[in-house]
Short mmCIF file of C-alpha atoms in Angstrom, two decimals:
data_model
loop_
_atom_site.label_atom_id
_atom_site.label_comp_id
_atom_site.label_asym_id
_atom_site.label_seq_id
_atom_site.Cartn_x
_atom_site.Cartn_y
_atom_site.Cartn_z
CA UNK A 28 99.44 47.02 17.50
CA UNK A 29 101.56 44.02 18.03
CA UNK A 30 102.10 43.32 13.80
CA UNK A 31 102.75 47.11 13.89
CA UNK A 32 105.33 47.10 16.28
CA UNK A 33 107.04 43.93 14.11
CA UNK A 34 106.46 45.65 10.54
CA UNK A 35 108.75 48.61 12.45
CA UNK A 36 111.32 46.45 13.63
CA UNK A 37 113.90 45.66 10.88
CA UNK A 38 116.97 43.50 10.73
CA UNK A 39 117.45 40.01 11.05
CA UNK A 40 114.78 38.07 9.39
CA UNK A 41 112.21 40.18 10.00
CA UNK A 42 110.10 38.41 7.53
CA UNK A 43 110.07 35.28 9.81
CA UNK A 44 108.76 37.69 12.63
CA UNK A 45 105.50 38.67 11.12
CA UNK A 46 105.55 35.46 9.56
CA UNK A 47 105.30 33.34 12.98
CA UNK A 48 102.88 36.33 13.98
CA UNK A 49 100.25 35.82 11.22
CA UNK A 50 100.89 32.24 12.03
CA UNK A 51 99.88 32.05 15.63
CA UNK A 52 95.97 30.44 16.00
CA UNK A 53 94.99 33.03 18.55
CA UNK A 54 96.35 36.10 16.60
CA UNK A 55 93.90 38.97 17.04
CA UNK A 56 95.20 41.82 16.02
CA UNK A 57 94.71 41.90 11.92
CA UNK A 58 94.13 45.56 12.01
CA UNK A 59 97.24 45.92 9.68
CA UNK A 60 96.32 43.32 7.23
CA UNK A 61 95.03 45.20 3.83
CA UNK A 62 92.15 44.73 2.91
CA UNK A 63 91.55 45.66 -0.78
CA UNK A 64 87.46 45.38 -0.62
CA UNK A 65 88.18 49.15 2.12
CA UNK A 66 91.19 50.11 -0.01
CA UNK A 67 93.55 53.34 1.74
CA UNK A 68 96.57 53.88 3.30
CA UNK A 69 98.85 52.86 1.10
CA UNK A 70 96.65 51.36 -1.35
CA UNK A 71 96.17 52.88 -4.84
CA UNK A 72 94.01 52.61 -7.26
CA UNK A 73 95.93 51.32 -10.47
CA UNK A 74 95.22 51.74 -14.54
CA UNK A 75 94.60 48.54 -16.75
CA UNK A 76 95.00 48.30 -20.22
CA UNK A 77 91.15 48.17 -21.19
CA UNK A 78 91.57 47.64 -25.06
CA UNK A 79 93.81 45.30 -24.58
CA UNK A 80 91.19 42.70 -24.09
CA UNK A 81 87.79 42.44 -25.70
CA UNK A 82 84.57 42.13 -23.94
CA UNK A 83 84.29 38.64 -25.96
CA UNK A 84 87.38 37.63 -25.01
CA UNK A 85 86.73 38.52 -21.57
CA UNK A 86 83.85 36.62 -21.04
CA UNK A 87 85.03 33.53 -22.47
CA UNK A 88 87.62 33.52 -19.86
CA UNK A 89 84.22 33.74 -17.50
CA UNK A 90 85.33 37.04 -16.49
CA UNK A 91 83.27 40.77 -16.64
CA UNK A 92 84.70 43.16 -18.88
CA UNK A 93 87.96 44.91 -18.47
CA UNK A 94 86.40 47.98 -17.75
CA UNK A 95 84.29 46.80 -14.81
CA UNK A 96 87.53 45.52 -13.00
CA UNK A 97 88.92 47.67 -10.31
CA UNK A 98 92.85 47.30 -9.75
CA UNK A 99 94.59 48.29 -6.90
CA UNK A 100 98.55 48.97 -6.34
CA UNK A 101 100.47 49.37 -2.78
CA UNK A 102 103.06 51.95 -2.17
CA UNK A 103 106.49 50.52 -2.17
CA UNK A 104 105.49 47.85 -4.50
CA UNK A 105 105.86 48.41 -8.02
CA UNK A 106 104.59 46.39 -10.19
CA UNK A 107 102.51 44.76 -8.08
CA UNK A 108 98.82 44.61 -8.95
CA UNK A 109 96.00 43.49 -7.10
CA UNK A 110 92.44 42.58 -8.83
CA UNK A 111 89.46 41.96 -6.61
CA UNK A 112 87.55 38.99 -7.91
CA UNK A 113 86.61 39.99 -11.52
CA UNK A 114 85.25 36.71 -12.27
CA UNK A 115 81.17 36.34 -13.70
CA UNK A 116 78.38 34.55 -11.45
CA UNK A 117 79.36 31.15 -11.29
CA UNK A 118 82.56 30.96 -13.07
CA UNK A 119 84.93 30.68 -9.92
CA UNK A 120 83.30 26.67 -9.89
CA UNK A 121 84.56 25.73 -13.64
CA UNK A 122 88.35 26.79 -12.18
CA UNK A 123 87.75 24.98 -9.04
CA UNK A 124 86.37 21.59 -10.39
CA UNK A 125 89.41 21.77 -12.78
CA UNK A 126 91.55 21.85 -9.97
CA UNK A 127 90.33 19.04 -7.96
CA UNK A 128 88.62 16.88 -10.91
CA UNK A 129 91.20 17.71 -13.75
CA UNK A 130 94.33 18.94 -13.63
CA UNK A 131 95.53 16.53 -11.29
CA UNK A 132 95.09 13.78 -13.88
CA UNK A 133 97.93 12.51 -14.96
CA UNK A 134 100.59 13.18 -16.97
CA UNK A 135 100.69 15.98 -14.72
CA UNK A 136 102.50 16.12 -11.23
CA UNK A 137 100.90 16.11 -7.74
CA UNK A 138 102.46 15.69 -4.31
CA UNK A 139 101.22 12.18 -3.43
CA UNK A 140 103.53 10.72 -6.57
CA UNK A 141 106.15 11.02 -3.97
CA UNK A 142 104.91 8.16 -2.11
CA UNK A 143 102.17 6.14 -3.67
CA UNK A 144 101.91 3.84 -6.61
CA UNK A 145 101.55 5.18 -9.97
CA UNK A 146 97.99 3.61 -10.72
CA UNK A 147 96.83 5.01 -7.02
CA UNK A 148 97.26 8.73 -8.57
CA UNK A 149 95.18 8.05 -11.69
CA UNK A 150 92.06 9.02 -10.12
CA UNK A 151 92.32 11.30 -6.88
CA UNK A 152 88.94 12.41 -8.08
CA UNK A 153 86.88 9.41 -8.78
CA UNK A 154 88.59 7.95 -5.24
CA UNK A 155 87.48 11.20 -3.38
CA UNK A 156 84.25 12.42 -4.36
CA UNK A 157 81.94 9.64 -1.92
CA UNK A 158 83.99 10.10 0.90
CA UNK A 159 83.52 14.13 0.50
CA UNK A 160 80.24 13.93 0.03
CA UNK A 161 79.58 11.87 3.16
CA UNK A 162 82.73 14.09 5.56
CA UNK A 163 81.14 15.39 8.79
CA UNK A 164 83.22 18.05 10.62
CA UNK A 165 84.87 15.21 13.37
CA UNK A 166 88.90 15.80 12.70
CA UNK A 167 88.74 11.91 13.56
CA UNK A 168 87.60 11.21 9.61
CA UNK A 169 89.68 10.09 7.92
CA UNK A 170 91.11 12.44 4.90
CA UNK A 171 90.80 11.33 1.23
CA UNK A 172 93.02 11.47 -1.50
CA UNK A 173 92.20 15.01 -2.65
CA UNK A 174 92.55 16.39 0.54
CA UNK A 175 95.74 15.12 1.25
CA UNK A 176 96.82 16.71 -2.28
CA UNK A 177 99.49 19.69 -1.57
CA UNK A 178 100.48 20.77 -4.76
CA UNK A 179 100.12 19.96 -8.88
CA UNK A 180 102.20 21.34 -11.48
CA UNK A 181 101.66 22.14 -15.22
CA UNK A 182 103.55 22.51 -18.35
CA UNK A 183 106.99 22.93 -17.62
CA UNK A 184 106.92 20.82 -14.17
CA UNK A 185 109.30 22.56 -11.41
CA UNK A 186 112.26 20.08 -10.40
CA UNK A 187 112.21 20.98 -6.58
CA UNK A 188 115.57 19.71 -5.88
CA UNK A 189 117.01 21.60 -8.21
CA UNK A 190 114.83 24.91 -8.30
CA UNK A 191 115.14 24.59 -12.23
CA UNK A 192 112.56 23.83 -15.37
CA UNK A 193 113.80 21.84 -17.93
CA UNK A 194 113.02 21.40 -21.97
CA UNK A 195 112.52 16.97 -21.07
CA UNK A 196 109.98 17.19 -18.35
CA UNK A 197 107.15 19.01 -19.93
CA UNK A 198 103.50 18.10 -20.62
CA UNK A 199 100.56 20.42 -22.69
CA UNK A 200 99.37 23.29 -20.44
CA UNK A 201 96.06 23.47 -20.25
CA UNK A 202 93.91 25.50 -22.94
CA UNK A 203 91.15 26.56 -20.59
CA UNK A 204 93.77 28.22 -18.16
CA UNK A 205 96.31 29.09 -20.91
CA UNK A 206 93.08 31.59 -22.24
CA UNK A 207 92.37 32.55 -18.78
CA UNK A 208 96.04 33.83 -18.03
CA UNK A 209 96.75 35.76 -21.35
CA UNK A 210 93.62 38.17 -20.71
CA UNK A 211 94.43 38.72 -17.14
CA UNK A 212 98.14 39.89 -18.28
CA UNK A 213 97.36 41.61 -21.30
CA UNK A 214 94.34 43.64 -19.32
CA UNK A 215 97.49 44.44 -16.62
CA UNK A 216 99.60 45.71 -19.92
CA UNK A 217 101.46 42.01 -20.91
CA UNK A 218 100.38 41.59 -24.15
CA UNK A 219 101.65 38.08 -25.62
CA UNK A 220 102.28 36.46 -21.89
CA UNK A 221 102.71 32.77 -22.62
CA UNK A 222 101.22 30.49 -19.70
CA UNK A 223 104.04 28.00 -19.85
CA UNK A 224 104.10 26.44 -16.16
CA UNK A 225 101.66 26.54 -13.39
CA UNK A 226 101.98 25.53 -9.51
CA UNK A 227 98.32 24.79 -7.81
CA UNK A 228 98.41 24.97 -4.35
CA UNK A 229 96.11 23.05 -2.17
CA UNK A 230 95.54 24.60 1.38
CA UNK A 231 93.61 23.65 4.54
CA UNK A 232 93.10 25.46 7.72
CA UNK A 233 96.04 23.93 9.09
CA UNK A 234 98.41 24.89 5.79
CA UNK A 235 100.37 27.52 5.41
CA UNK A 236 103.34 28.35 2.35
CA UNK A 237 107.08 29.13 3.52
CA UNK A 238 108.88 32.60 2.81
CA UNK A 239 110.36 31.99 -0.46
CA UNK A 240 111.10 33.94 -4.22
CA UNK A 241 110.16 32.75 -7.68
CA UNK A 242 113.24 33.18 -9.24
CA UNK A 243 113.35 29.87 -11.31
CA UNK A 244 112.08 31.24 -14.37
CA UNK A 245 114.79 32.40 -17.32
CA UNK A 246 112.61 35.03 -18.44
CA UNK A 247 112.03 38.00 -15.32
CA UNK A 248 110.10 40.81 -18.16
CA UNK A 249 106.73 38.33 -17.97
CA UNK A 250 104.48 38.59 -14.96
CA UNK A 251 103.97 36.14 -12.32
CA UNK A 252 99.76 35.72 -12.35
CA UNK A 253 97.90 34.17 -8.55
CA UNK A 254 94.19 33.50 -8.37
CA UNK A 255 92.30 32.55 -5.40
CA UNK A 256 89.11 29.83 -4.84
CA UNK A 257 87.60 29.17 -1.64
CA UNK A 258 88.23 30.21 1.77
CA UNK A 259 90.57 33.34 2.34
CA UNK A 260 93.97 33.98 3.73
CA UNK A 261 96.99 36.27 5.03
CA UNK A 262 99.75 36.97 2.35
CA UNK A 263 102.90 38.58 3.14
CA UNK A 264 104.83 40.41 0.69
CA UNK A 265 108.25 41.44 1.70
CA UNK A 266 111.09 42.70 -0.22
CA UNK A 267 114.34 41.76 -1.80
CA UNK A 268 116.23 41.07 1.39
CA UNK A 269 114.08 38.78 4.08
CA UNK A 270 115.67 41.26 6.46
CA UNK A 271 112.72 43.41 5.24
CA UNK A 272 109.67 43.34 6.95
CA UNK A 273 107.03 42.49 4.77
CA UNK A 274 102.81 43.79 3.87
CA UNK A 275 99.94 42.13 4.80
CA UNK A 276 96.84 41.64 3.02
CA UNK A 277 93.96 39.36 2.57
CA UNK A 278 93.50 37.32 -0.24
CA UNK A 279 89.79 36.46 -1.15
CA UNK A 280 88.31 33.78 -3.34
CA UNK A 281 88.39 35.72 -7.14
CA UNK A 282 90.94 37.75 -6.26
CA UNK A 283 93.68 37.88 -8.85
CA UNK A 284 97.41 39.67 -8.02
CA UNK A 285 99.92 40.08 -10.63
CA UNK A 286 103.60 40.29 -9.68
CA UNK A 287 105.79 42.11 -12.04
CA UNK A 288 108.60 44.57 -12.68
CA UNK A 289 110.23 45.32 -9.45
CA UNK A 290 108.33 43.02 -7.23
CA UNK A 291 108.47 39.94 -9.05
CA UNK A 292 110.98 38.77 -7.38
CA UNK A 293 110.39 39.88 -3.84
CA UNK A 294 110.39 37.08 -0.83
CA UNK A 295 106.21 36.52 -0.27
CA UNK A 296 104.75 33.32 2.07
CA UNK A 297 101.03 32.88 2.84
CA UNK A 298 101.02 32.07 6.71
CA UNK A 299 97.40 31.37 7.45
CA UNK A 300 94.29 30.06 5.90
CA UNK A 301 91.21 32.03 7.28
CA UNK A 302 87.77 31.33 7.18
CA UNK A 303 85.78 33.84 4.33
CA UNK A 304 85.00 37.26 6.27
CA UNK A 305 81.56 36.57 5.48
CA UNK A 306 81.06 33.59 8.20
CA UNK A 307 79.58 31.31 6.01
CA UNK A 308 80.32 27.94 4.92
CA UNK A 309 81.30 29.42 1.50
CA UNK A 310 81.81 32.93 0.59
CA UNK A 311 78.60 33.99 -1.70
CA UNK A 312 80.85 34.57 -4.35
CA UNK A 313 80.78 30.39 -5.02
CA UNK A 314 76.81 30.41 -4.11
CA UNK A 315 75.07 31.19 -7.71
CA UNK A 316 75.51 28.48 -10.45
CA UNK A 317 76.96 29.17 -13.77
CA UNK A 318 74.89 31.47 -16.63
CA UNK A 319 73.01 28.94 -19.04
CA UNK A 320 73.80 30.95 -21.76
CA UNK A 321 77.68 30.70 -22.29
CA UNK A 322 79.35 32.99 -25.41
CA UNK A 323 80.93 31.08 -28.16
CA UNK A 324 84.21 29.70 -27.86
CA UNK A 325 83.84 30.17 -23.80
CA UNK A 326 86.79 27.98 -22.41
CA UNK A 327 84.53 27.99 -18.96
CA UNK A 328 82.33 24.97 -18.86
CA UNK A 329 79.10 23.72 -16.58
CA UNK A 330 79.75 22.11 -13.38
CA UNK A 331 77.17 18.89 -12.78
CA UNK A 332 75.29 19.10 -9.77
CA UNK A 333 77.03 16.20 -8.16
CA UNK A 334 80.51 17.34 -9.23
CA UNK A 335 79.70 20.73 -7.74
CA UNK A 336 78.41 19.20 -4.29
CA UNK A 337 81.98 17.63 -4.10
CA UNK A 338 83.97 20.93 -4.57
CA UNK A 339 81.87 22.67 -2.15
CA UNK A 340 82.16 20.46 0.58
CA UNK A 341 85.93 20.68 -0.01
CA UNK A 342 85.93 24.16 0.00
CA UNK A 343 84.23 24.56 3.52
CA UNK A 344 87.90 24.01 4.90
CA UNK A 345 90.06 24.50 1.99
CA UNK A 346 91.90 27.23 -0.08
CA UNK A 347 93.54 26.52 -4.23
CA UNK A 348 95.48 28.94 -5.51
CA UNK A 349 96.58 28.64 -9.14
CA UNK A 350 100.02 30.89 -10.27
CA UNK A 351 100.79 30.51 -13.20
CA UNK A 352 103.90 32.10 -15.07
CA UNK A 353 106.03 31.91 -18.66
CA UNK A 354 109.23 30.25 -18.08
CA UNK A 355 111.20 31.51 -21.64
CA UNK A 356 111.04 34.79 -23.07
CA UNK A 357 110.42 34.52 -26.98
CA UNK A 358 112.60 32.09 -29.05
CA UNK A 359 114.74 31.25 -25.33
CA UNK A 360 115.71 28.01 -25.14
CA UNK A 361 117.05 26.18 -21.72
CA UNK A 362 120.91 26.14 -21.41
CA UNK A 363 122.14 22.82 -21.87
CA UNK A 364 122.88 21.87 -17.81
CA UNK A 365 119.61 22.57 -16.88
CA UNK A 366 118.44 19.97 -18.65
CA UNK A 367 118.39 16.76 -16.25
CA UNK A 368 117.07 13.19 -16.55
CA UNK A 369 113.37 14.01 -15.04
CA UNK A 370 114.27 12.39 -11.76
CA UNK A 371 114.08 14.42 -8.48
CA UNK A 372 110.78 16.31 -9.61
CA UNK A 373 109.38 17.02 -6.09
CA UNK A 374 109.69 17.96 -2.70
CA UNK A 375 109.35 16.55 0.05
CA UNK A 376 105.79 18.54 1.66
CA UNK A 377 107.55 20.24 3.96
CA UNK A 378 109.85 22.19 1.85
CA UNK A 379 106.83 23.29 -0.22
CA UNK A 380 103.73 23.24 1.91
CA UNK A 381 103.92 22.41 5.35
CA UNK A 382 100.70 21.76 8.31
CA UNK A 383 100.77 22.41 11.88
CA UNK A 384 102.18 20.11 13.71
CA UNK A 385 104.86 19.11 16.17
CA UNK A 386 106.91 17.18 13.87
CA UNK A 387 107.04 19.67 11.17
CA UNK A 388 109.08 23.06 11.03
CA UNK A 389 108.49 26.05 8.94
CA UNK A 390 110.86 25.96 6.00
CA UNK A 391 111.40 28.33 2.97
CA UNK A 392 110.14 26.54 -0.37
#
């Protein structure tokens, strides 16, 4: 009743309102949170461009076929799509161990550049994984390396002081997720989506992501794509104006939501991390291993056994969410002043990603 009361209210930053509602460790009352697995209200259920993606194709990206997907939209929000969890048994764990074993490989860019020595960074993974496997549930542990990683980018890395991309700080995007994004946005109607830059969050209970737009881009016409691993959370999507109260709705591990047209560029934060509705360590989603029997040309690959025990242990307590999106529009190139000399490349963590605690204050990204 309270968030209800709040959603009413308009004016002055109401964003921040429910924002610092959704926020608050004893908040109750998620009665108005959407919940796309009991869709109504103003859910919808929302067409997808079936033949625009083979059944091949589809299940090298290690997801089910088009047709199997159901997509939802929300009144008020066109353009916005949301896709519960279309991924195959097992195939959430190849995009999770790619988050925490290799994307954050060098040369691309993580959060703990910012204030560690280059050769520290090298290896987040190889520094982690005994210290995972061994973490009890005492907040007294220390954390390792990969749990005190925020945020990576890809491709086209995002100069946060600046809020621009530029043609001189680039590095190769990553095939496997590159193959991933063009099915998801040709199956929502985006035929010939480019996946040219990617942010990878990196949550824990304690995390939350400030009210913000992402406006940065130069080309608006190509969709902005968000997938989910691991424990769920709250996401708020407002409107054009932060004076507009925003939706809420959970987010899931698999869930996909695509971002286009009209709300592309609406304000949207994720104020809390929640454990998975289903109680459990994991949600059962993550519990059954990978098919032996993977199509030709799949870009998903086995997990090890080992590598697998590390993920999982950091998933008891963590979120990653991958959103990816294509920077240029076909044949665009980046005005000349945008192009600066690769210093300045990241944020401090509170502007992007910030924790609870006394000495930290929510800020838009």
């Amino acid at each position: 009743m309270a968030a209800a009361a709040l959603t009413r209210e308009g004016g002055e930053d109401a964003f921040r309102r429910l924002f610092r509602f959704y926020r608050q460790r004893d908040a109750s009352d998620l009665r108005g949170v959407v919940d796309f697995s009991a869709p109504g209200g103003q859910v919808f259920r929302s067409q997808l461009s079936i033949s625009s993606v083979s059944d091949q194709d589809a299940y090298r990206a290690g997801l089910q076929p088009v047709s199997q997907w159901k997509a939802y939209g929300l009144s008020g929000y066109p353009g916005f799509i949301f896709i519960p969890n279309p991924f195959l048994p097992g195939c959430q764990r190849h995009w999770v161990k790619q988050c925490l074993k290799l994307y954050p490989q060098k040369p691309n860019v993580c959060n703990l550049d910012l204030h560690m020595a280059p050769e520290k960074t090298i290896d987040l993974w190889g520094q982690s994984k005994e210290q995972l496997k061994r973490k009890g549930s005492s907040k007294r542990e220390p954390r390792s390396l990969l749990e005190k990683l925020r945020w990576v980018t890809l491709g086209y890395h995002y100069n946060w002081d600046t809020k621009k991309y530029s043609a001189n700080h680039h590095t190769p995007f990553p095939s496997d997720l590159a193959f991933l994004s063009e099915q998801v946005a040709a199956a929502c109607g985006f035929r010939g989506f480019q996946a040219q830059a990617g942010i990878l969050n990196y949550y824990h209970f304690d995390s939350s992501l400030g009210i913000h737009a992402d406006e940065s881009e130069l080309d608006h016409s190509r969709p902005l794509l968000s997938f989910s691993f691991g424990q769920s959370s709250i996401f708020l999507l407002g409107g054009l104006k932060r004076e507009e109260a925003p939706t809420a709705m959970f987010m899931h591990s698999g869930d996909i939501m695509v971002m286009s047209g009209f709300s592309r560029l609406l304000y949207h934060a994720v104020p809390r991390v929640l454990r998975n509705p289903e109680g459990t360590a994991l949600p059962s989603c993550l519990d059954q291993a990978l098919s032996s029997d993977l199509p030709d040309g799949s870009v998903v690959e086995h997990s090890s056994d080992e590598d697998w025990q590390v993920c999982a242990k950091y998933l008891q307590s963590s979120r990653i969410n991958m959103t990816i999106r294509q920077v240029l529009a076909e044949g665009q190139k980046f005005p000349e002043e945008s192009v600066t000399n690769g210093k300045g490349q990241a944020p401090s963590e509170d502007n992007h990603h910030q924790e609870n605690s006394r000495a930290k204050r929510h800020k838009p990204n």
